[in-house]
Amino acid sequence: MSDRIPGFSTLAIHAGAQPDPSTGARVTPIYQTTSFVFDDVDHAASLFGLQAFGNIYTRITNPTTAVLEERVAALEGGTAALATASGHSAQLLTFHAMMTPGDNIVAGNKLYGGSINQLNHSFKSFGWEVQWADATDPASFDALINDKTRAIFIESLANPGGVVTDIAAISEIARKHNIPLVVDNTMATPYLCRPIEHGADIVLHSLTKFMGGHGNSMGGVLVDGGTYDWSSTENYPMLSKPRPEYSGMVLHETFGNFAFAIACRVLGLRDLGPAISPMNSFMLLTGIETLPLRMQRHCDNAQKVAEFLESHDKVAWVSYAGLPNDPNHARQQKYMPKGGGAVFTFGVKGGYEAGVAVVTNCQILSHLANIGDTRSLIIHPASTTHKQLTEEQRAAAGATSDVVRLSIGLEDAEDIIADLDQALAAIDG
Ligand code: PLP
């Protein structure tokens, strides 16, 4: 074997996978089984005691899912990964390993709406607090950190406003306070941005979106950057204190720079249970094989659509980091120079009715609440996801009545543009 380090496209196809040892199957098989037979009693005991790696039960490990985990870890440049049933459950397991009641997370305020709900409401019922920093102002994170802060949480490319977060500046603040930086990289994917290279300690994904890329399978993943020293403080007892479940084993001492992924698996996933199905791991692996090709096309199409909308007389504004005049453009050039992603918003002149008319009039773009599909998707937040809010609350969430959100797919850009053009033209009628 040569010493050559494989490139990103090679890793997207090969990382973690071998021809199946028992059948020779070239594509990773779907190991659709709940459980695995032990060699003997000693083998079983060593698996249960974490003295050996192997499969016991698909809630904890599965060979199809293991390939997915190794592949995403390789693409992100991490030491290990743990796949879960959804992006939200990857967030749950990540914070479960870091937090005890009364602790807090300092989070950027430009997160996906579902994550804002998760932190504001569900996590609070566990006694985990959240403090909201201005995602566009790194100093605001510094000001909110206190002795109960256990994590900083941001998105690399924030959904849906297209804010490119200054990961390196926020990482410096995290380092200064010795707090791990958790980055949701769903919208950028490692093709556009690898947050660990900019100082992230843990990277999260909803694999449901661009990673899988075909709108057909739910999944999530957490990637351990191997960068944070969990033994440097008393604040993370799950990693640095003896675990009664494993005969007093200290996970960080035993597993070193992939202890975080292990803790999330053998304590979080084992006990809370949001396991991904082997079928979904297979579908997501298949999607990831074409990630570099798809992501570049998503970005190229989005750039063309954003430029078209920017010059359209029925469009008031366009918020897309790939546009040279956009406030996020300089950070996009630094953190994701291959493109500004595929999800962005624009404001349609005529407010609420005009927004409803655009989504209703589209024929190629599908009106639904998802992102990261091969298909182009459109939604009018004020009449759907943000309908229950007041106009002031919508303004704070960046979802005023005129806002339309797009997730640009892989169709011919000219067809997407023609569809939006006729939808805009039909507003008055
Ligand atoms: N993070 C981001 C940026 C998202 O857009 C989403 C879902 O839209 C999630 C996390 C949650 O992922 P899932 O729907 O797979 O639970």
Tab-separated table of C-alpha atoms and ligand atoms in Angstrom:
chain	number	residue	atom	x	y	z
A	1	MET	CA	0.000	0.000	0.000
A	2	SER	CA	1.280	3.484	-0.772
A	3	ASP	CA	1.517	6.152	1.944
A	4	ARG	CA	-0.687	8.468	-0.061
A	5	ILE	CA	-3.434	10.138	1.993
A	6	PRO	CA	-6.721	9.607	0.148
A	7	GLY	CA	-8.631	12.653	-1.063
A	8	PHE	CA	-12.114	13.642	0.044
A	9	SER	CA	-13.947	11.973	-2.865
A	10	THR	CA	-12.049	8.719	-2.301
A	11	LEU	CA	-12.899	8.776	1.402
A	12	ALA	CA	-16.567	9.476	0.610
A	13	ILE	CA	-16.667	6.173	-1.295
A	14	HIS	CA	-14.231	3.958	0.595
A	15	ALA	CA	-13.661	5.098	4.185
A	16	GLY	CA	-14.654	2.409	6.674
A	17	ALA	CA	-15.689	-0.144	4.051
A	18	GLN	CA	-14.134	-3.467	2.980
A	19	PRO	CA	-15.569	-6.203	0.782
A	20	ASP	CA	-17.797	-8.253	3.110
A	21	PRO	CA	-15.473	-10.844	4.740
A	22	SER	CA	-18.006	-13.678	4.617
A	23	THR	CA	-19.594	-13.186	1.158
A	24	GLY	CA	-17.273	-10.865	-0.785
A	25	ALA	CA	-20.149	-8.414	-1.323
A	26	ARG	CA	-18.564	-5.167	-2.550
A	27	VAL	CA	-21.277	-2.843	-1.270
A	28	THR	CA	-21.613	-2.783	2.529
A	29	PRO	CA	-24.507	-5.163	3.309
A	30	ILE	CA	-27.520	-4.218	5.432
A	31	TYR	CA	-26.941	-6.221	8.614
A	32	GLN	CA	-30.640	-6.301	9.444
A	33	THR	CA	-30.310	-8.141	12.737
A	34	THR	CA	-31.009	-7.125	16.300
A	35	SER	CA	-28.294	-9.273	17.927
A	36	PHE	CA	-25.013	-11.125	17.401
A	37	VAL	CA	-23.889	-14.602	18.576
A	38	PHE	CA	-20.965	-14.706	21.056
A	39	ASP	CA	-17.971	-17.005	20.434
A	40	ASP	CA	-18.177	-18.221	24.043
A	41	VAL	CA	-18.817	-16.969	27.581
A	42	ASP	CA	-15.430	-15.237	27.870
A	43	HIS	CA	-16.011	-13.384	24.604
A	44	ALA	CA	-19.428	-12.230	25.850
A	45	ALA	CA	-17.941	-11.069	29.157
A	46	SER	CA	-15.186	-9.082	27.451
A	47	LEU	CA	-17.712	-7.337	25.168
A	48	PHE	CA	-19.989	-6.418	28.069
A	49	GLY	CA	-17.006	-5.178	30.115
A	50	LEU	CA	-15.648	-3.009	27.234
A	51	GLN	CA	-12.435	-5.071	27.179
A	52	ALA	CA	-13.035	-6.000	23.510
A	53	PHE	CA	-14.726	-4.233	20.582
A	54	GLY	CA	-17.522	-6.182	18.891
A	55	ASN	CA	-21.231	-6.476	18.399
A	56	ILE	CA	-23.769	-7.383	21.064
A	57	TYR	CA	-27.034	-5.714	20.113
A	58	THR	CA	-28.007	-3.235	17.353
A	59	ARG	CA	-29.114	-0.574	19.855
A	60	ILE	CA	-25.403	-0.164	20.690
A	61	THR	CA	-23.438	-1.244	17.588
A	62	ASN	CA	-24.182	-2.674	14.141
A	63	PRO	CA	-21.719	-3.474	11.308
A	64	THR	CA	-23.579	-1.429	8.635
A	65	THR	CA	-23.776	1.532	10.982
A	66	ALA	CA	-20.107	1.093	11.939
A	67	VAL	CA	-19.107	1.761	8.310
A	68	LEU	CA	-21.248	4.899	8.291
A	69	GLU	CA	-19.612	6.058	11.527
A	70	GLU	CA	-16.079	5.466	10.287
A	71	ARG	CA	-16.842	7.196	7.000
A	72	VAL	CA	-18.240	10.362	8.555
A	73	ALA	CA	-15.381	10.476	11.086
A	74	ALA	CA	-12.902	10.298	8.186
A	75	LEU	CA	-14.685	13.007	6.192
A	76	GLU	CA	-14.754	15.347	9.208
A	77	GLY	CA	-11.185	14.542	10.296
A	78	GLY	CA	-12.336	13.228	13.700
A	79	THR	CA	-11.129	10.277	15.776
A	80	ALA	CA	-14.467	8.425	15.971
A	81	ALA	CA	-18.181	8.908	15.401
A	82	LEU	CA	-21.506	7.673	16.695
A	83	ALA	CA	-24.549	7.461	14.429
A	84	THR	CA	-28.034	7.982	15.855
A	85	ALA	CA	-31.665	7.851	14.740
A	86	SER	CA	-31.818	11.575	13.863
A	87	GLY	CA	-29.903	14.830	14.091
A	88	HIS	CA	-31.821	15.791	17.216
A	89	SER	CA	-30.858	12.579	19.006
A	90	ALA	CA	-27.165	13.216	18.166
A	91	GLN	CA	-27.589	16.580	19.931
A	92	LEU	CA	-29.299	14.884	22.890
A	93	LEU	CA	-26.517	12.308	23.329
A	94	THR	CA	-23.793	14.940	22.967
A	95	PHE	CA	-25.166	17.172	25.701
A	96	HIS	CA	-26.152	14.193	27.886
A	97	ALA	CA	-22.451	13.318	28.121
A	98	MET	CA	-21.513	16.865	29.179
A	99	MET	CA	-24.320	18.180	31.346
A	100	THR	CA	-25.705	17.713	34.844
A	101	PRO	CA	-28.725	19.586	36.259
A	102	GLY	CA	-27.968	23.292	36.735
A	103	ASP	CA	-25.300	23.365	34.008
A	104	ASN	CA	-25.733	25.548	30.941
A	105	ILE	CA	-24.979	25.663	27.220
A	106	VAL	CA	-24.027	28.967	25.569
A	107	ALA	CA	-25.620	28.695	22.118
A	108	GLY	CA	-25.557	30.931	19.059
A	109	ASN	CA	-29.024	32.380	18.434
A	110	LYS	CA	-29.020	31.468	14.736
A	111	LEU	CA	-29.786	27.752	15.120
A	112	TYR	CA	-32.326	25.619	13.285
A	113	GLY	CA	-35.757	26.315	14.896
A	114	GLY	CA	-36.114	22.713	16.113
A	115	SER	CA	-32.800	23.026	17.966
A	116	ILE	CA	-33.951	26.284	19.579
A	117	ASN	CA	-37.067	24.435	20.814
A	118	GLN	CA	-34.991	21.483	22.023
A	119	LEU	CA	-32.716	23.738	24.075
A	120	ASN	CA	-35.401	26.147	25.298
A	121	HIS	CA	-37.983	23.590	26.371
A	122	SER	CA	-37.073	19.873	26.389
A	123	PHE	CA	-33.530	20.304	27.713
A	124	LYS	CA	-34.799	22.632	30.442
A	125	SER	CA	-36.897	19.772	31.817
A	126	PHE	CA	-33.576	17.931	32.416
A	127	GLY	CA	-32.325	20.938	34.401
A	128	TRP	CA	-30.032	22.002	31.545
A	129	GLU	CA	-30.077	25.757	30.972
A	130	VAL	CA	-29.320	27.691	27.801
A	131	GLN	CA	-27.940	31.191	27.303
A	132	TRP	CA	-28.338	32.733	23.867
A	133	ALA	CA	-25.370	34.566	22.346
A	134	ASP	CA	-25.401	36.615	19.139
A	135	ALA	CA	-24.116	34.127	16.546
A	136	THR	CA	-22.606	36.967	14.525
A	137	ASP	CA	-20.655	38.408	17.511
A	138	PRO	CA	-18.030	36.091	19.095
A	139	ALA	CA	-17.544	38.477	22.065
A	140	SER	CA	-21.164	37.884	23.092
A	141	PHE	CA	-20.282	34.213	23.816
A	142	ASP	CA	-17.420	35.296	26.049
A	143	ALA	CA	-19.731	37.567	28.041
A	144	LEU	CA	-22.246	34.789	28.801
A	145	ILE	CA	-19.890	32.011	29.930
A	146	ASN	CA	-19.950	31.270	33.677
A	147	ASP	CA	-18.707	28.476	35.966
A	148	LYS	CA	-21.711	26.308	35.044
A	149	THR	CA	-21.145	26.506	31.282
A	150	ARG	CA	-20.301	23.075	29.883
A	151	ALA	CA	-20.544	23.627	26.111
A	152	ILE	CA	-20.672	26.236	23.377
A	153	PHE	CA	-23.046	25.297	20.542
A	154	ILE	CA	-23.162	26.886	17.076
A	155	GLU	CA	-23.979	25.993	13.470
A	156	SER	CA	-21.194	26.461	10.913
A	157	LEU	CA	-23.700	27.684	8.306
A	158	ALA	CA	-26.810	28.655	10.215
A	159	ASN	CA	-30.215	27.466	9.068
A	160	PRO	CA	-32.064	29.237	7.473
A	161	GLY	CA	-30.545	32.722	7.380
A	162	GLY	CA	-27.278	31.661	5.748
A	163	VAL	CA	-25.119	33.113	8.549
A	164	VAL	CA	-21.516	31.842	8.295
A	165	THR	CA	-20.267	31.581	11.874
A	166	ASP	CA	-16.757	32.663	12.826
A	167	ILE	CA	-15.761	29.215	14.156
A	168	ALA	CA	-12.103	30.076	14.807
A	169	ALA	CA	-12.933	33.179	16.860
A	170	ILE	CA	-15.523	31.304	18.946
A	171	SER	CA	-13.098	28.394	19.366
A	172	GLU	CA	-10.529	30.784	20.854
A	173	ILE	CA	-13.102	31.830	23.450
A	174	ALA	CA	-13.936	28.173	24.154
A	175	ARG	CA	-10.212	27.407	24.644
A	176	LYS	CA	-9.770	30.415	26.938
A	177	HIS	CA	-12.519	29.050	29.240
A	178	ASN	CA	-11.575	25.360	28.687
A	179	ILE	CA	-15.056	24.528	27.366
A	180	PRO	CA	-15.664	22.215	24.374
A	181	LEU	CA	-17.006	23.765	21.176
A	182	VAL	CA	-19.849	21.811	19.529
A	183	VAL	CA	-20.589	22.650	15.883
A	184	ASP	CA	-23.640	21.527	13.900
A	185	ASN	CA	-22.260	21.142	10.360
A	186	THR	CA	-25.498	19.929	8.730
A	187	MET	CA	-25.919	22.723	6.213
A	188	ALA	CA	-22.295	22.965	5.119
A	189	THR	CA	-21.295	19.254	5.235
A	190	PRO	CA	-17.567	18.421	5.432
A	191	TYR	CA	-17.348	18.992	1.676
A	192	LEU	CA	-17.727	22.752	2.250
A	193	CYS	CA	-16.320	23.111	5.770
A	194	ARG	CA	-14.439	20.906	8.286
A	195	PRO	CA	-15.044	22.591	11.656
A	196	ILE	CA	-12.418	20.530	13.550
A	197	GLU	CA	-9.743	22.232	11.417
A	198	HIS	CA	-11.019	25.574	12.765
A	199	GLY	CA	-11.093	24.531	16.433
A	200	ALA	CA	-14.346	22.591	16.951
A	201	ASP	CA	-14.181	19.698	19.445
A	202	ILE	CA	-17.397	17.889	18.529
A	203	VAL	CA	-19.163	18.026	15.146
A	204	LEU	CA	-22.850	17.140	14.733
A	205	HIS	CA	-24.989	16.372	11.709
A	206	SER	CA	-28.511	15.746	10.756
A	207	LEU	CA	-27.606	13.094	8.143
A	208	THR	CA	-31.242	13.410	7.042
A	209	LYS	CA	-30.236	16.461	4.967
A	210	PHE	CA	-27.336	16.898	2.517
A	211	MET	CA	-25.217	13.988	3.775
A	212	GLY	CA	-27.867	11.404	2.818
A	213	GLY	CA	-29.056	13.882	0.259
A	214	HIS	CA	-32.084	12.137	-1.223
A	215	GLY	CA	-34.831	12.950	1.288
A	216	ASN	CA	-35.425	9.278	2.061
A	217	SER	CA	-33.783	8.422	5.418
A	218	MET	CA	-33.493	9.916	8.897
A	219	GLY	CA	-30.176	9.834	10.722
A	220	GLY	CA	-27.773	11.807	12.852
A	221	VAL	CA	-24.144	11.588	13.886
A	222	LEU	CA	-21.743	13.043	16.414
A	223	VAL	CA	-18.049	13.173	15.555
A	224	ASP	CA	-15.392	13.241	18.276
A	225	GLY	CA	-12.595	15.587	17.258
A	226	GLY	CA	-10.304	13.986	19.847
A	227	THR	CA	-9.174	17.490	20.754
A	228	TYR	CA	-10.680	18.177	24.175
A	229	ASP	CA	-8.933	17.004	27.358
A	230	TRP	CA	-11.836	15.679	29.464
A	231	SER	CA	-9.515	15.009	32.409
A	232	SER	CA	-8.351	18.627	32.607
A	233	THR	CA	-11.358	19.557	34.800
A	234	GLU	CA	-13.854	17.968	37.203
A	235	ASN	CA	-16.726	19.239	35.050
A	236	TYR	CA	-17.286	16.129	32.899
A	237	PRO	CA	-17.702	13.260	35.393
A	238	MET	CA	-19.093	10.901	32.744
A	239	LEU	CA	-15.657	10.899	31.135
A	240	SER	CA	-13.282	11.585	34.003
A	241	LYS	CA	-14.783	9.695	36.979
A	242	PRO	CA	-14.958	5.914	37.588
A	243	ARG	CA	-18.113	4.411	36.056
A	244	PRO	CA	-19.997	1.994	38.295
A	245	GLU	CA	-21.573	0.333	35.211
A	246	TYR	CA	-18.097	-0.729	34.008
A	247	SER	CA	-16.341	-1.871	37.217
A	248	GLY	CA	-14.977	1.594	37.965
A	249	MET	CA	-13.468	2.184	34.517
A	250	VAL	CA	-12.577	5.839	33.755
A	251	LEU	CA	-13.586	6.282	30.110
A	252	HIS	CA	-11.151	9.083	29.239
A	253	GLU	CA	-8.268	7.209	30.854
A	254	THR	CA	-9.121	3.996	28.948
A	255	PHE	CA	-10.143	5.369	25.537
A	256	GLY	CA	-8.081	8.567	25.248
A	257	ASN	CA	-8.866	10.753	22.282
A	258	PHE	CA	-12.012	8.873	21.253
A	259	ALA	CA	-13.492	8.612	24.769
A	260	PHE	CA	-16.271	11.086	24.018
A	261	ALA	CA	-17.710	8.945	21.208
A	262	ILE	CA	-17.402	5.878	23.455
A	263	ALA	CA	-19.187	7.606	26.363
A	264	CYS	CA	-22.040	8.692	24.100
A	265	ARG	CA	-22.356	5.080	22.859
A	266	VAL	CA	-21.915	2.974	25.999
A	267	LEU	CA	-23.821	5.312	28.349
A	268	GLY	CA	-25.985	7.624	26.199
A	269	LEU	CA	-27.066	5.401	23.319
A	270	ARG	CA	-27.172	2.311	25.508
A	271	ASP	CA	-29.484	3.911	28.091
A	272	LEU	CA	-31.492	6.481	26.114
A	273	GLY	CA	-31.764	4.273	23.022
A	274	PRO	CA	-32.116	6.434	19.848
A	275	ALA	CA	-30.399	3.885	17.558
A	276	ILE	CA	-30.363	4.297	13.771
A	277	SER	CA	-31.783	1.391	11.747
A	278	PRO	CA	-29.266	-0.580	9.619
A	279	MET	CA	-31.452	0.128	6.572
A	280	ASN	CA	-31.133	3.878	7.098
A	281	SER	CA	-27.360	3.555	7.628
A	282	PHE	CA	-27.179	1.783	4.253
A	283	MET	CA	-29.235	4.485	2.499
A	284	LEU	CA	-27.137	7.259	4.058
A	285	LEU	CA	-23.872	5.524	3.112
A	286	THR	CA	-25.065	5.298	-0.488
A	287	GLY	CA	-25.882	9.012	-0.429
A	288	ILE	CA	-22.518	9.989	1.053
A	289	GLU	CA	-20.668	8.283	-1.830
A	290	THR	CA	-21.776	11.144	-4.125
A	291	LEU	CA	-21.582	13.957	-1.529
A	292	PRO	CA	-18.781	15.940	-3.255
A	293	LEU	CA	-20.533	15.877	-6.637
A	294	ARG	CA	-23.930	16.689	-5.230
A	295	MET	CA	-22.763	19.422	-2.882
A	296	GLN	CA	-20.881	21.276	-5.613
A	297	ARG	CA	-23.933	21.144	-7.871
A	298	HIS	CA	-26.216	22.286	-5.000
A	299	CYS	CA	-23.962	25.313	-4.486
A	300	ASP	CA	-23.583	26.132	-8.187
A	301	ASN	CA	-27.359	25.975	-8.694
A	302	ALA	CA	-28.022	28.021	-5.529
A	303	GLN	CA	-25.577	30.692	-6.687
A	304	LYS	CA	-27.387	31.023	-10.038
A	305	VAL	CA	-30.830	31.123	-8.398
A	306	ALA	CA	-29.675	33.729	-5.827
A	307	GLU	CA	-28.255	35.928	-8.603
A	308	PHE	CA	-31.516	35.627	-10.559
A	309	LEU	CA	-33.629	36.555	-7.526
A	310	GLU	CA	-31.356	39.460	-6.598
A	311	SER	CA	-32.150	41.149	-9.912
A	312	HIS	CA	-35.897	40.350	-9.894
A	313	ASP	CA	-38.211	43.344	-9.486
A	314	LYS	CA	-40.652	41.467	-7.209
A	315	VAL	CA	-37.899	40.468	-4.794
A	316	ALA	CA	-37.025	42.911	-1.985
A	317	TRP	CA	-33.837	41.235	-0.755
A	318	VAL	CA	-31.843	37.971	-0.956
A	319	SER	CA	-29.767	36.570	1.919
A	320	TYR	CA	-27.162	34.235	0.399
A	321	ALA	CA	-23.545	34.140	1.542
A	322	GLY	CA	-22.355	33.429	-2.022
A	323	LEU	CA	-23.432	36.903	-3.205
A	324	PRO	CA	-20.498	39.354	-3.103
A	325	ASN	CA	-22.537	42.061	-1.297
A	326	ASP	CA	-23.849	39.703	1.381
A	327	PRO	CA	-22.639	40.479	4.950
A	328	ASN	CA	-21.562	36.821	5.282
A	329	HIS	CA	-19.565	36.731	2.052
A	330	ALA	CA	-16.108	37.339	3.560
A	331	ARG	CA	-16.610	34.547	6.136
A	332	GLN	CA	-17.984	32.274	3.410
A	333	GLN	CA	-14.772	32.844	1.437
A	334	LYS	CA	-12.735	31.924	4.534
A	335	TYR	CA	-14.688	28.930	5.876
A	336	MET	CA	-16.426	27.461	2.815
A	337	PRO	CA	-14.771	28.802	-0.330
A	338	LYS	CA	-16.276	26.102	-2.580
A	339	GLY	CA	-19.751	27.596	-2.158
A	340	GLY	CA	-22.337	29.184	0.080
A	341	GLY	CA	-24.503	26.065	0.493
A	342	ALA	CA	-27.957	25.529	-0.941
A	343	VAL	CA	-30.386	26.871	1.661
A	344	PHE	CA	-31.221	30.553	1.750
A	345	THR	CA	-34.023	33.050	2.165
A	346	PHE	CA	-35.398	35.915	0.140
A	347	GLY	CA	-38.060	38.553	0.761
A	348	VAL	CA	-40.905	38.884	-1.676
A	349	LYS	CA	-42.547	42.285	-2.200
A	350	GLY	CA	-46.177	42.192	-1.057
A	351	GLY	CA	-45.687	40.469	2.301
A	352	TYR	CA	-47.700	37.513	3.595
A	353	GLU	CA	-50.080	37.083	0.609
A	354	ALA	CA	-47.243	37.341	-1.883
A	355	GLY	CA	-45.214	34.754	0.070
A	356	VAL	CA	-48.149	32.337	0.099
A	357	ALA	CA	-48.709	32.945	-3.619
A	358	VAL	CA	-45.087	32.122	-4.532
A	359	VAL	CA	-45.048	28.755	-2.755
A	360	THR	CA	-48.483	27.906	-4.121
A	361	ASN	CA	-47.552	28.787	-7.696
A	362	CYS	CA	-44.342	26.737	-7.854
A	363	GLN	CA	-44.517	23.545	-9.887
A	364	ILE	CA	-40.993	22.097	-9.759
A	365	LEU	CA	-40.105	23.301	-6.265
A	366	SER	CA	-41.923	21.189	-3.659
A	367	HIS	CA	-43.733	22.974	-0.840
A	368	LEU	CA	-42.553	21.142	2.281
A	369	ALA	CA	-40.580	21.436	5.541
A	370	ASN	CA	-37.214	19.882	4.766
A	371	ILE	CA	-33.846	20.800	3.294
A	372	GLY	CA	-31.035	18.940	1.557
A	373	ASP	CA	-32.920	16.843	-1.008
A	374	THR	CA	-32.027	16.251	-4.673
A	375	ARG	CA	-35.316	18.075	-5.315
A	376	SER	CA	-35.635	21.843	-4.882
A	377	LEU	CA	-37.812	22.706	-1.892
A	378	ILE	CA	-39.657	25.864	-0.874
A	379	ILE	CA	-41.460	27.012	2.255
A	380	HIS	CA	-43.075	30.220	3.531
A	381	PRO	CA	-42.240	30.157	7.271
A	382	ALA	CA	-44.880	32.724	8.325
A	383	SER	CA	-47.749	30.528	7.068
A	384	THR	CA	-46.233	27.192	8.192
A	385	THR	CA	-43.323	26.590	10.627
A	386	HIS	CA	-43.649	30.010	12.302
A	387	LYS	CA	-47.441	30.457	11.991
A	388	GLN	CA	-48.086	30.289	15.767
A	389	LEU	CA	-45.750	33.223	16.478
A	390	THR	CA	-46.586	36.924	16.672
A	391	GLU	CA	-45.125	39.237	14.006
A	392	GLU	CA	-42.548	40.457	16.593
A	393	GLN	CA	-41.496	36.883	17.403
A	394	ARG	CA	-41.299	36.107	13.692
A	395	ALA	CA	-39.082	39.157	13.175
A	396	ALA	CA	-36.726	37.956	15.945
A	397	ALA	CA	-36.560	34.521	14.302
A	398	GLY	CA	-35.861	36.003	10.846
A	399	ALA	CA	-39.221	34.737	9.578
A	400	THR	CA	-41.218	37.900	8.831
A	401	SER	CA	-44.276	37.608	6.550
A	402	ASP	CA	-42.319	38.278	3.361
A	403	VAL	CA	-39.645	35.587	3.920
A	404	VAL	CA	-39.468	32.581	1.590
A	405	ARG	CA	-36.917	29.808	2.248
A	406	LEU	CA	-35.397	27.736	-0.537
A	407	SER	CA	-33.357	24.530	-0.511
A	408	ILE	CA	-31.960	24.366	-4.012
A	409	GLY	CA	-31.718	20.888	-5.515
A	410	LEU	CA	-29.900	19.228	-8.383
A	411	GLU	CA	-32.296	19.895	-11.256
A	412	ASP	CA	-31.172	22.084	-14.189
A	413	ALA	CA	-30.691	25.565	-12.708
A	414	GLU	CA	-32.544	27.069	-15.694
A	415	ASP	CA	-35.659	25.019	-14.821
A	416	ILE	CA	-35.576	26.063	-11.147
A	417	ILE	CA	-35.210	29.694	-12.221
A	418	ALA	CA	-38.045	29.411	-14.765
A	419	ASP	CA	-40.304	27.899	-12.097
A	420	LEU	CA	-39.591	30.709	-9.630
A	421	ASP	CA	-39.988	33.284	-12.401
A	422	GLN	CA	-43.473	32.086	-13.319
A	423	ALA	CA	-44.419	31.793	-9.616
A	424	LEU	CA	-43.354	35.406	-9.009
A	425	ALA	CA	-45.060	36.580	-12.198
A	426	ALA	CA	-48.352	35.001	-11.059
A	427	ILE	CA	-48.418	36.874	-7.706
A	428	ASP	CA	-50.613	39.734	-8.841
A	429	GLY	CA	-53.061	37.497	-10.631
B	1	PLP	N1	-29.627	20.569	12.652
B	1	PLP	C1	-30.035	21.232	11.567
B	1	PLP	C2	-29.184	22.345	11.032
B	1	PLP	C3	-31.231	20.901	10.939
B	1	PLP	O1	-31.621	21.574	9.837
B	1	PLP	C4	-32.023	19.851	11.475
B	1	PLP	C5	-33.310	19.495	10.862
B	1	PLP	O2	-33.833	20.193	10.026
B	1	PLP	C6	-31.556	19.193	12.614
B	1	PLP	C7	-30.350	19.563	13.176
B	1	PLP	C8	-32.332	18.064	13.244
B	1	PLP	O3	-32.166	16.929	12.457
B	1	PLP	P1	-33.225	15.733	12.361
B	1	PLP	O4	-34.443	16.275	11.689
B	1	PLP	O5	-32.502	14.686	11.574
B	1	PLP	O6	-33.505	15.309	13.769
